[in-house]
Amino acid sequence: MKFNIKDVARKAGVSISTVSRVVNDSKVVKPETHEKVMKAIEELGYKPNAIARSLKVKNTKTIGILIPDISNQFYPEVVRGIEDIANMYQYNIFLCNTDLDPEKETKYFDILAEKQVDGIIFISNIVSEALYKKFKVYDIPVVLIGADYEDVPSVSIDNVGASKSIVNYLIKKGHKRIATIVGKNSDPVMGVARLEGYKTALREANISIDNELIIEGGHRYKSGYEGAKRLLELEEPPTAIFATNDEMAIGTLRAALEQGLDIPEDLAIVGFDNIDMAGKVYPALTTVAQPMYEMGAIATRVLTKILNEEELETRKIVLNYSLLERESS
Amino acid sequence: MKFNIKDVARKAGVSISTVSRVVNDSKVVKPETHEKVMKAIEELGYKPNAIARSLKVKNTKTIGILIPDISNQFYPEVVRGIEDIANMYQYNIFLCNTDLDPEKETKYFDILAEKQVDGIIFISNIVSEALYKKFKVYDIPVVLIGADYEDVPSVSIDNVGASKSIVNYLIKKGHKRIATIVGKNSDPVMGVARLEGYKTALREANISIDNELIIEGGHRYKSGYEGAKRLLELEEPPTAIFATNDEMAIGTLRAALEQGLDIPEDLAIVGFDNIDMAGKVYPALTTVAQPMYEMGAIATRVLTKILNEEELETRKIVLNYSLLERESS
DNA sequence: TTGTAGGCGTTATCAT
DNA sequence: ATGATAACGCCTACAA
């Protein structure tokens, strides 16, 4: 027994337009009629059909979010930020895991477009030419998190600066032999920007760059663990390791601890991101924090502004990172 | 430039019914016409409007998921399981964070109903009477994860048995003074079932239950940390602590490590859930694993069966837990 | 203040 | 094999 606006109208003895008016509380309706209608709505347990409404008003009050993988520790926090703000503005969110796979990205994008989402939040390191074209063709508003591309609004942090700053911190602590475990070089963030920050910091401190100390990991715990083991086997091992994300840093931590090293006396370890786990391991991880919740929240706010056709002060928002000195360094 | 079926029809010189037929690839359409239409679709970049379609066919190919908090380590994995299977059956998911707040739960439920989701997956410890009534009134298919209520299909594990089994394991290891940090007693899972398992195991082993060794925590890291500190200050501290979830166990780990205890020699620590982090801390946590991904995947499979009106073998699915012996015990 | 009627983009029934 | 046409449930001029 699902009732529609017609049933309510009949029951209340008014026309469907009147019912529609009270549902969308237009102020023109007479109090008594309002009451009559409300009573009918109550009694029938009527709920408006948002699909039908959407077809008419041409918006769905839903936004799609494309995320690499919700089970990766970094993302839940940003999704939470997105959902909180979306909810505040009466939007619901479609969650899609892309695994950073371009095919999945386009596939999901098409589906979201067909489902008429009002906007999309896209989280990735890279936006492909093909996808960018789709943004344009369907002209559905998109905001990027963590990446930056052409004229697409985005929110991110200064990865070069952040990684430079944490390496600087290590240098100030007196370290000279500083290793890093970076992402694949196809990854513009963990493989390029953060590596560049590392190199710049070293260069500016007149420390020569030793390629032996630069390990290409990936982004998971295991890469960190294995990378660290290799580093620790060097004739002249590093006194500090900068893993370009926390998960790898935690893998590094284990490698060091297994060898009985004292952290941070024998080896300093620092990460990047400040995932939830970073502060909970022992010793707690020094890291440069990305404001993950805020990134989600702000990106969503930007999107709602676009949807409301409000003015945007900036299309490119760069958030501040912050250095969290804890126990591992 | 958004085109609709009419535009395609005009461009291809056929009727809209024909276009509809090729879009939904009905086999009755002549190859040449098919081609003509496809060409028009290509050229216009036409995408069918799923909203309009839904209005007509009365299903939306979307399912809603009500989850306490995606940023809590336990849930991302189950959400991933849900999304993978949902995607496989061509559904998209609406993600809603309820914070276990009954008001939010009902509010989201109403919204999802208005948006005409085909089904809902509800993750919680408790289902309130009020919400249950809504399930019935709107008669929209719901499947529960982690809880069990009346005739609602559900997937969960045997919490009593699981916690009993891990405490048994501790007993077999020779522990006699075993403490536990449980959830609030309003929490049927972490506050009741898992506590009951603990007590039963002790009772069956003829170990008297010492209330001093039962601490009401909560479910977060901090509760575990603080609970453990209290326990460790006892005149006669425990030799083993069973935290009823991993996050608290990791808090316990820190408390012990800070005091310079050797794990597991001086103190054994075990958790519950097997969240991602459990295997990555050092020492790695012994825990009883809930198959989180599977719980999500199976619940979704059950839901799709209901939606396809396939027969359900069981409405109540109880998954197996497994004991993961690692380094902390 | 209220009602009538057309239309949103599809699908599906019934002719042709 | 194809085309007209009436829904689906709602909103919104426009009319009364």
XYZ file of C-alpha atoms (C1' of nucleotides) in Angstrom:
690
model
C 0.000 0.000 0.000
C 1.893 2.892 -1.301
C -0.116 6.030 -1.734
C 0.502 8.879 -4.053
C -0.447 12.485 -4.223
C -3.734 11.626 -5.888
C -4.804 9.380 -3.041
C -4.079 12.111 -0.574
C -6.002 14.620 -2.663
C -9.028 12.391 -2.838
C -8.931 11.618 0.850
C -8.613 15.264 1.790
C -11.165 16.351 -0.744
C -8.876 18.790 -2.505
C -6.955 18.858 -5.757
C -3.516 17.441 -6.184
C -2.040 20.885 -6.648
C -3.186 21.769 -3.191
C -1.555 18.679 -1.773
C 1.592 19.512 -3.639
C 1.480 22.971 -2.132
C 1.275 21.780 1.398
C 3.972 19.211 0.846
C 6.303 21.884 -0.443
C 4.855 24.270 2.082
C 3.883 27.096 -0.115
C 2.468 29.815 2.089
C -0.590 30.522 0.011
C -2.667 27.672 1.326
C -5.405 28.363 3.841
C -4.712 27.007 7.331
C -7.798 24.826 7.394
C -6.996 23.200 4.077
C -3.446 22.726 5.198
C -4.670 20.886 8.220
C -7.090 18.746 6.248
C -4.342 17.738 3.909
C -1.866 17.060 6.667
C -4.364 14.800 8.295
C -4.840 12.832 5.116
C -1.081 12.575 4.718
C -0.728 11.289 8.256
C -3.457 8.763 7.921
C -2.216 7.350 4.703
C 1.408 7.505 5.672
C 2.065 9.293 2.430
C 5.631 10.018 1.403
C 6.307 12.008 -1.745
C 8.100 10.143 -4.479
C 11.447 11.834 -4.914
C 12.020 10.196 -8.265
C 8.921 11.696 -9.794
C 9.789 14.985 -8.231
C 13.298 14.853 -9.658
C 12.025 14.162 -13.116
C 10.029 17.335 -12.951
C 12.375 19.694 -11.154
C 15.515 18.396 -12.837
C 17.662 17.865 -9.829
C 18.047 14.866 -7.640
C 19.630 16.165 -4.488
C 22.286 13.536 -4.756
C 25.968 13.723 -5.447
C 28.242 10.985 -6.586
C 31.597 10.331 -5.083
C 34.364 8.506 -6.846
C 36.953 7.222 -4.461
C 39.833 4.813 -4.997
C 39.018 2.394 -2.209
C 36.998 2.980 0.907
C 38.843 0.228 2.710
C 42.088 2.125 2.361
C 42.631 3.947 5.633
C 43.002 7.339 4.092
C 39.555 7.711 2.600
C 36.907 6.989 5.213
C 37.705 10.222 6.958
C 37.312 12.307 3.826
C 34.124 10.511 2.934
C 32.806 11.293 6.365
C 33.586 14.940 5.759
C 31.776 14.796 2.466
C 28.734 13.074 3.841
C 28.354 15.401 6.792
C 28.263 18.476 4.642
C 26.219 16.854 1.918
C 23.673 15.864 4.500
C 23.625 19.370 5.884
C 22.612 20.610 2.455
C 20.117 17.801 1.978
C 22.116 15.755 -0.427
C 22.669 12.038 -0.377
C 25.803 10.453 -1.675
C 26.443 7.614 -4.055
C 29.662 5.911 -3.100
C 31.754 4.304 -5.848
C 35.092 2.523 -5.478
C 37.263 2.979 -8.515
C 40.464 1.273 -7.414
C 42.142 4.027 -9.379
C 41.219 2.069 -12.487
C 40.458 4.429 -15.388
C 37.903 2.039 -16.800
C 35.979 1.869 -13.587
C 36.221 5.606 -13.276
C 34.585 6.222 -16.615
C 32.056 3.480 -16.123
C 30.941 4.905 -12.816
C 30.963 8.373 -14.185
C 28.552 7.352 -16.906
C 26.265 5.632 -14.463
C 26.239 8.610 -12.164
C 25.453 10.846 -15.092
C 22.573 8.609 -16.138
C 21.283 8.649 -12.610
C 21.315 12.414 -12.898
C 23.440 13.243 -9.898
C 23.656 16.957 -9.333
C 27.402 16.887 -8.948
C 30.417 14.671 -8.463
C 33.341 14.627 -6.107
C 36.287 12.906 -7.622
C 39.155 11.669 -5.503
C 42.203 10.519 -7.332
C 45.776 11.352 -8.053
C 45.311 11.784 -11.723
C 42.484 12.849 -13.945
C 42.750 11.410 -17.394
C 42.176 13.399 -20.518
C 39.241 11.158 -21.377
C 37.518 11.686 -18.095
C 38.063 15.396 -18.232
C 36.319 15.463 -21.567
C 33.367 13.728 -20.031
C 33.183 16.363 -17.337
C 32.795 18.872 -20.093
C 30.450 16.980 -22.350
C 27.909 16.130 -19.708
C 28.615 19.381 -18.051
C 28.016 18.093 -14.630
C 29.857 19.959 -11.873
C 32.894 18.129 -10.555
C 35.245 18.966 -7.759
C 38.539 17.219 -7.317
C 40.172 16.159 -4.103
C 43.878 15.534 -3.983
C 44.484 16.259 -7.601
C 44.487 19.377 -9.699
C 43.673 19.562 -13.360
C 43.012 22.353 -15.766
C 40.112 24.506 -14.681
C 38.401 21.920 -12.506
C 37.765 23.192 -8.983
C 39.863 21.286 -6.507
C 40.993 21.033 -2.956
C 44.369 19.643 -2.087
C 47.512 20.385 -0.158
C 50.940 21.443 -1.242
C 52.583 18.052 -1.393
C 55.982 19.315 -2.385
C 56.025 21.829 0.423
C 54.726 19.389 2.967
C 57.245 16.715 2.214
C 60.002 19.259 2.036
C 59.021 20.516 5.428
C 59.093 17.150 7.110
C 62.454 16.334 5.606
C 63.675 19.709 6.789
C 62.520 18.805 10.219
C 64.604 15.654 10.059
C 67.600 17.627 8.886
C 67.244 20.060 11.742
C 67.207 17.142 14.092
C 70.691 16.454 12.840
C 70.034 13.677 10.371
C 72.244 13.524 7.328
C 71.487 10.105 5.974
C 67.820 10.330 5.271
C 66.103 7.703 3.189
C 62.698 7.814 1.603
C 60.206 5.261 0.426
C 58.119 6.791 -2.307
C 55.240 5.791 -4.547
C 55.444 4.557 -8.105
C 56.651 7.180 -10.491
C 53.338 7.037 -12.281
C 51.807 8.477 -9.158
C 52.030 12.260 -9.380
C 51.548 12.668 -5.679
C 53.406 9.955 -3.828
C 55.793 9.188 -6.620
C 56.563 12.658 -7.858
C 55.592 15.595 -5.664
C 56.614 14.082 -2.372
C 59.859 12.844 -3.832
C 60.549 16.267 -5.190
C 60.006 17.794 -1.771
C 62.462 15.340 -0.344
C 65.085 16.143 -2.914
C 64.640 19.859 -2.601
C 65.042 19.777 1.144
C 68.232 17.792 0.849
C 69.603 19.955 -1.883
C 68.948 23.143 0.003
C 70.750 21.698 2.991
C 73.658 20.726 0.807
C 73.200 17.082 1.477
C 73.975 15.069 -1.594
C 71.248 12.860 -2.901
C 72.075 9.203 -2.679
C 69.909 7.123 -4.968
C 70.526 4.134 -2.812
C 68.391 5.864 -0.223
C 65.410 6.338 -2.483
C 63.190 3.304 -2.656
C 60.205 2.956 -4.892
C 57.537 1.370 -2.763
C 53.873 1.564 -3.602
C 51.495 2.719 -0.997
C 50.679 -0.219 1.218
C 52.095 -1.479 4.475
C 53.959 -4.265 2.806
C 55.897 -1.950 0.501
C 56.953 0.019 3.512
C 58.029 -3.065 5.352
C 60.030 -4.447 2.482
C 61.490 -1.136 1.503
C 62.672 -0.551 5.026
C 64.269 -3.954 5.220
C 66.294 -3.225 2.143
C 67.309 0.116 3.543
C 68.334 -1.384 6.834
C 70.549 -3.913 5.096
C 72.654 -1.223 3.477
C 76.298 -1.082 4.519
C 75.660 2.384 5.672
C 71.995 2.427 6.656
C 70.021 5.639 7.037
C 69.434 7.252 10.399
C 66.004 8.410 9.344
C 63.366 7.165 6.959
C 60.637 9.258 5.431
C 57.858 7.050 4.131
C 55.592 8.995 1.824
C 52.470 7.736 3.507
C 51.617 6.501 6.956
C 50.770 2.995 6.011
C 54.229 2.488 4.584
C 55.690 4.253 7.597
C 53.989 1.746 9.829
C 55.455 -1.061 7.775
C 58.807 0.623 8.227
C 58.201 0.755 11.933
C 57.717 -2.965 12.091
C 60.831 -3.681 10.076
C 62.857 -1.573 12.482
C 61.270 -2.948 15.602
C 61.794 -6.504 14.421
C 65.491 -5.800 14.160
C 65.450 -4.606 17.711
C 66.162 -1.025 16.813
C 65.261 1.713 19.208
C 62.923 4.267 17.727
C 63.796 7.091 17.453
C 67.311 6.714 18.909
C 68.620 4.288 16.324
C 66.269 5.257 13.574
C 63.780 8.048 13.129
C 60.678 7.279 11.125
C 58.219 9.752 9.743
C 55.156 9.338 7.600
C 52.641 11.374 5.694
C 48.857 11.796 5.949
C 48.060 11.291 9.605
C 45.658 8.440 9.190
C 43.844 7.386 12.309
C 46.304 4.622 12.967
C 49.329 6.913 12.947
C 48.654 8.206 16.421
C 47.772 4.817 17.807
C 50.792 2.741 16.990
C 53.618 2.547 19.472
C 55.747 4.514 19.200
C 53.279 6.979 17.765
C 54.197 8.191 14.338
C 55.516 11.616 13.533
C 53.833 12.662 10.346
C 52.636 15.558 8.291
C 48.909 15.764 8.611
C 46.537 16.235 5.765
C 43.225 17.589 7.009
C 41.254 14.742 5.548
C 37.879 15.457 7.022
C 38.174 19.075 6.009
C 39.192 18.199 2.505
C 35.968 16.279 2.112
C 33.897 18.886 3.846
C 35.328 21.805 1.930
C 35.128 20.084 -1.415
C 31.493 19.419 -0.735
C 30.878 22.970 0.286
C 32.427 24.118 -2.946
C 30.195 21.768 -4.858
C 27.061 23.026 -3.143
C 28.077 26.546 -3.978
C 28.430 25.645 -7.603
C 25.055 23.950 -7.523
C 23.463 27.018 -5.982
C 25.255 29.189 -8.468
C 26.949 31.097 -5.725
C 30.174 32.879 -6.445
C 33.407 30.948 -5.846
C 36.251 32.932 -4.360
C 38.773 30.432 -5.638
C 38.548 27.422 -7.829
C 41.737 25.969 -6.458
C 41.837 25.556 -2.726
C 45.118 24.570 -1.143
C 44.764 23.558 2.476
C 47.416 23.753 5.123
C 49.313 20.722 6.234
C 50.771 20.523 9.692
C 53.687 18.723 11.175
C 52.779 16.381 13.994
C 55.786 15.539 16.050
C 55.143 12.410 18.011
C 57.332 9.607 19.249
C 58.914 8.065 16.211
C 61.401 10.834 15.537
C 23.283 20.048 -24.657
C 21.441 17.200 -23.105
C 19.538 15.104 -25.537
C 16.629 12.849 -24.913
C 15.071 9.929 -26.598
C 12.993 12.200 -28.763
C 16.033 13.935 -30.169
C 17.552 10.617 -31.030
C 14.334 9.466 -32.659
C 14.135 12.553 -34.789
C 17.772 12.358 -35.800
C 17.501 8.686 -36.708
C 14.184 9.164 -38.428
C 12.373 6.591 -36.341
C 9.879 6.649 -33.508
C 10.842 6.913 -29.885
C 9.627 3.395 -29.270
C 12.215 2.132 -31.656
C 14.934 4.054 -29.922
C 13.771 2.670 -26.626
C 13.956 -0.786 -28.084
C 17.524 -0.465 -29.199
C 18.552 1.095 -25.928
C 17.093 -1.838 -24.041
C 18.274 -4.113 -26.782
C 15.092 -5.844 -27.643
C 15.826 -8.378 -30.359
C 12.912 -7.510 -32.581
C 14.532 -4.518 -34.210
C 15.887 -4.840 -37.692
C 19.679 -4.659 -37.951
C 19.673 -1.671 -40.252
C 17.403 0.344 -37.998
C 19.456 -0.670 -35.046
C 22.500 0.718 -36.717
C 20.809 3.933 -37.709
C 19.709 4.491 -34.174
C 23.069 3.642 -32.708
C 24.668 6.138 -34.982
C 22.302 8.854 -33.827
C 22.992 7.927 -30.222
C 26.709 8.158 -30.792
C 26.551 11.449 -32.553
C 24.396 13.095 -29.973
C 26.143 11.512 -27.055
C 22.782 10.431 -25.784
C 22.522 8.801 -22.348
C 19.170 7.520 -21.160
C 17.746 9.293 -18.164
C 17.658 6.746 -15.355
C 15.302 8.858 -13.289
C 12.628 8.854 -15.941
C 13.180 5.187 -16.438
C 12.844 4.507 -12.735
C 9.590 6.370 -12.561
C 8.201 4.086 -15.158
C 9.641 0.746 -14.187
C 9.358 1.297 -10.466
C 12.798 0.377 -9.405
C 15.891 2.480 -9.095
C 18.732 -0.009 -9.022
C 20.021 1.608 -5.906
C 20.273 0.385 -2.362
C 20.701 2.420 0.769
C 23.163 1.566 3.448
C 22.864 2.763 6.990
C 26.120 2.519 8.829
C 27.167 3.903 12.206
C 30.290 5.712 11.070
C 32.411 5.111 8.035
C 35.428 6.583 9.773
C 35.320 3.864 12.371
C 37.837 1.248 11.293
C 35.418 -1.603 11.354
C 33.049 -0.455 8.664
C 34.977 0.457 5.540
C 35.713 -3.181 4.897
C 32.077 -4.217 5.115
C 31.041 -1.305 2.956
C 33.544 -2.407 0.395
C 31.997 -5.862 0.454
C 28.591 -4.345 -0.042
C 29.626 -2.111 -2.864
C 31.463 -4.815 -4.758
C 28.469 -7.100 -4.832
C 26.001 -4.292 -5.378
C 28.023 -3.183 -8.345
C 28.118 -6.706 -9.686
C 24.332 -6.704 -9.736
C 24.200 -3.201 -11.176
C 23.179 -1.397 -8.048
C 24.580 1.807 -6.685
C 24.727 2.547 -3.019
C 23.647 5.498 -0.953
C 25.910 5.780 2.059
C 24.470 7.217 5.282
C 26.255 7.660 8.605
C 23.900 7.259 11.515
C 26.300 7.520 14.450
C 24.041 4.913 16.014
C 21.609 7.730 16.687
C 18.004 6.506 16.427
C 16.831 9.854 15.150
C 19.317 9.894 12.338
C 18.447 6.325 11.571
C 14.774 7.086 11.077
C 15.459 10.303 9.253
C 17.734 8.592 6.770
C 15.353 5.733 6.441
C 12.602 8.101 5.411
C 14.792 9.842 2.906
C 15.905 6.579 1.394
C 12.307 5.490 1.146
C 11.361 8.718 -0.594
C 14.228 8.265 -2.973
C 12.753 4.889 -3.750
C 15.753 2.720 -3.012
C 15.090 -0.879 -3.893
C 16.420 -2.151 -0.589
C 18.364 -1.216 2.497
C 21.273 -2.689 4.366
C 21.221 -1.719 7.978
C 24.297 -2.038 10.145
C 23.796 -1.550 13.821
C 23.807 -3.312 17.127
C 20.200 -2.688 17.882
C 17.108 -2.202 15.790
C 14.516 -0.131 17.539
C 10.855 -1.023 17.637
C 10.049 2.202 15.796
C 12.413 1.499 12.969
C 11.214 -2.045 12.652
C 7.697 -0.752 12.180
C 8.924 1.430 9.374
C 10.465 -1.555 7.664
C 7.013 -3.064 7.678
C 4.999 -0.013 6.756
C 7.037 0.955 3.728
C 7.637 -2.641 3.047
C 11.024 -2.087 1.629
C 13.393 -5.045 1.910
C 15.968 -4.697 4.651
C 18.838 -6.887 5.647
C 20.674 -6.469 8.894
C 24.361 -6.810 9.535
C 25.640 -7.473 13.011
C 22.260 -7.488 14.642
C 19.334 -9.833 14.629
C 15.744 -8.839 15.097
C 12.457 -10.615 14.668
C 11.994 -11.900 11.160
C 14.376 -9.485 9.446
C 16.997 -11.277 7.348
C 20.404 -10.820 8.866
C 24.013 -11.800 8.736
C 26.130 -11.862 11.833
C 28.473 -14.019 13.823
C 28.033 -15.867 17.072
C 29.447 -13.274 19.419
C 29.024 -15.318 22.539
C 30.724 -18.308 21.015
C 33.510 -16.240 19.518
C 34.397 -14.460 22.704
C 34.104 -17.651 24.663
C 36.503 -19.274 22.275
C 39.168 -16.624 22.544
C 38.965 -16.634 26.317
C 39.229 -20.399 26.211
C 42.346 -20.012 24.177
C 43.792 -17.782 26.862
C 42.880 -20.311 29.525
C 44.557 -23.081 27.621
C 47.640 -20.956 27.455
C 47.667 -21.198 31.242
C 46.166 -17.848 32.156
C 44.047 -17.722 35.253
C 43.764 -14.031 35.864
C 42.082 -12.857 32.737
C 40.605 -9.373 32.545
C 38.245 -7.985 29.975
C 37.362 -4.535 28.726
C 33.829 -4.608 27.430
C 31.361 -2.204 25.837
C 28.612 -0.292 27.559
C 25.891 -2.517 28.872
C 23.437 -0.859 26.530
C 25.387 -2.413 23.708
C 23.983 -5.879 23.072
C 27.070 -6.976 21.248
C 30.152 -5.571 22.930
C 28.496 -4.987 26.271
C 26.435 -8.103 26.564
C 27.173 -10.992 24.223
C 30.928 -10.740 24.344
C 30.882 -10.325 28.097
C 28.688 -13.355 28.382
C 31.137 -15.396 26.333
C 33.909 -14.305 28.633
C 32.004 -15.287 31.731
C 30.929 -18.602 30.345
C 34.451 -19.557 29.415
C 35.692 -18.730 32.876
C 32.841 -20.523 34.575
C 33.339 -23.648 32.549
C 36.995 -23.641 33.486
C 36.125 -23.189 37.125
C 37.820 -19.880 37.329
C 35.914 -17.568 39.587
C 34.746 -14.342 38.097
C 36.385 -11.343 39.637
C 34.425 -8.168 38.987
C 37.541 -6.161 39.475
C 38.734 -7.640 36.220
C 35.748 -6.545 34.206
C 36.011 -2.998 32.973
C 33.317 -1.168 31.140
C 35.072 0.650 28.348
C 33.292 1.898 25.287
C 34.622 0.990 21.933
C 37.363 3.434 21.119
C 41.113 3.340 21.547
C 41.024 5.660 24.500
C 38.678 3.457 26.510
C 41.030 0.577 25.940
C 44.023 2.603 26.991
C 42.422 3.885 30.142
C 40.794 0.623 31.046
C 44.102 -1.159 30.732
C 45.851 1.365 32.913
C 43.348 0.773 35.662
C 43.779 -2.934 35.296
C 47.535 -2.702 35.416
C 47.371 -0.724 38.647
C 45.570 -3.477 40.483
C 47.448 -5.068 43.388
C 47.150 -8.287 41.581
C 47.054 -7.346 37.910
C 45.813 -9.716 35.228
C 48.164 -11.790 33.121
C 45.925 -11.468 30.129
C 43.480 -8.875 28.862
C 40.687 -9.516 26.420
C 39.493 -6.276 24.869
C 36.171 -6.759 23.160
C 37.281 -4.982 20.056
C 40.581 -4.379 18.349
C 40.668 -0.676 18.751
C 40.472 -1.024 22.513
C 42.994 -3.830 22.353
C 45.407 -1.514 20.623
C 44.864 1.046 23.352
C 45.599 -1.713 25.820
C 48.753 -2.513 23.936
C 50.013 0.996 24.339
C 49.229 1.103 28.033
C 51.234 -2.069 28.535
C 54.116 -1.028 26.318
C 54.366 2.307 28.063
C 54.860 0.514 31.333
C 57.669 -1.419 29.770
C 55.851 -4.708 29.882
C 56.893 -7.476 27.608
C 54.096 -8.652 25.377
C 53.134 -11.456 25.581
C 55.494 -12.639 28.339
C 54.302 -10.257 31.013
C 50.870 -9.702 29.633
C 48.885 -11.298 26.856
C 46.508 -9.095 24.929
C 43.777 -10.217 22.594
C 41.172 -8.311 20.676
C 38.117 -8.881 18.570
C 37.186 -8.066 14.952
C 40.448 -8.192 13.063
C 40.387 -4.715 11.710
C 43.086 -3.896 9.231
C 45.258 -2.338 11.882
C 45.276 -5.433 14.077
C 47.811 -7.210 11.954
C 49.960 -4.159 11.470
C 50.717 -3.069 14.986
C 53.783 -4.420 16.697
C 53.439 -6.868 18.270
C 50.655 -7.953 15.947
C 47.401 -8.545 17.699
C 45.890 -11.934 18.374
C 42.222 -11.571 17.714
C 39.056 -13.320 16.669
C 38.299 -12.347 13.139
C 34.947 -11.314 11.874
C 34.754 -11.759 8.117
C 33.856 -8.152 7.535
C 34.098 -8.048 3.802
C 32.056 -11.226 3.553
C 29.428 -9.917 5.888
C 28.874 -7.002 3.559
C 29.057 -9.127 0.459
C 26.727 -11.805 1.729
C 24.199 -9.367 3.103
C 24.104 -7.736 -0.291
C 23.723 -11.029 -2.031
C 20.796 -11.824 0.230
C 19.264 -8.490 -0.600
C 19.600 -9.022 -4.322
C 17.948 -12.382 -3.944
C 15.037 -10.797 -2.177
C 14.806 -8.172 -4.880
C 14.803 -10.825 -7.571
C 12.289 -12.821 -5.608
C 14.606 -15.749 -5.452
C 14.179 -18.258 -2.690
C 16.176 -17.691 0.486
C 17.600 -20.790 2.106
C 17.905 -19.036 5.436
C 16.836 -15.673 6.668
C 19.393 -15.725 9.442
C 22.937 -16.255 8.348
C 25.551 -16.826 10.999
C 29.074 -16.644 9.672
C 32.097 -18.339 11.119
C 34.608 -16.473 13.152
C 38.192 -17.584 13.326
C 40.898 -17.250 15.857
C 43.988 -15.482 14.605
C 46.944 -16.193 16.806
C 49.594 -13.586 16.260
C 52.209 -12.037 18.481
C 50.386 -10.448 21.355
C 49.507 -13.653 23.173
C -6.993 30.476 -2.279
C -7.751 26.601 -5.229
C -8.186 23.740 -9.487
C -7.077 22.280 -14.446
C -3.948 20.582 -17.487
C 0.433 19.959 -19.696
C 4.802 18.035 -19.416
C 9.368 15.965 -17.331
C 11.829 11.261 -20.276
C 10.854 6.807 -20.180
C 8.479 2.131 -20.982
C 4.830 -0.733 -22.571
C 0.416 -1.787 -24.706
C -1.834 -2.000 -28.661
C -2.311 -1.201 -33.386
C -0.561 -1.237 -37.934
C 9.305 -4.594 -37.373
C 7.637 -0.173 -36.186
C 4.688 3.636 -34.431
C 1.013 6.157 -31.434
C -0.208 6.833 -27.112
C -1.137 6.318 -22.386
C 0.798 5.984 -18.153
C 4.526 6.628 -14.021
C 3.937 10.745 -9.758
C 4.896 15.063 -9.384
C 5.240 20.387 -10.181
C 3.689 24.680 -12.078
C 1.846 27.994 -15.209
C -2.480 29.642 -15.911
C -7.213 30.118 -15.096
C -10.958 30.635 -12.085
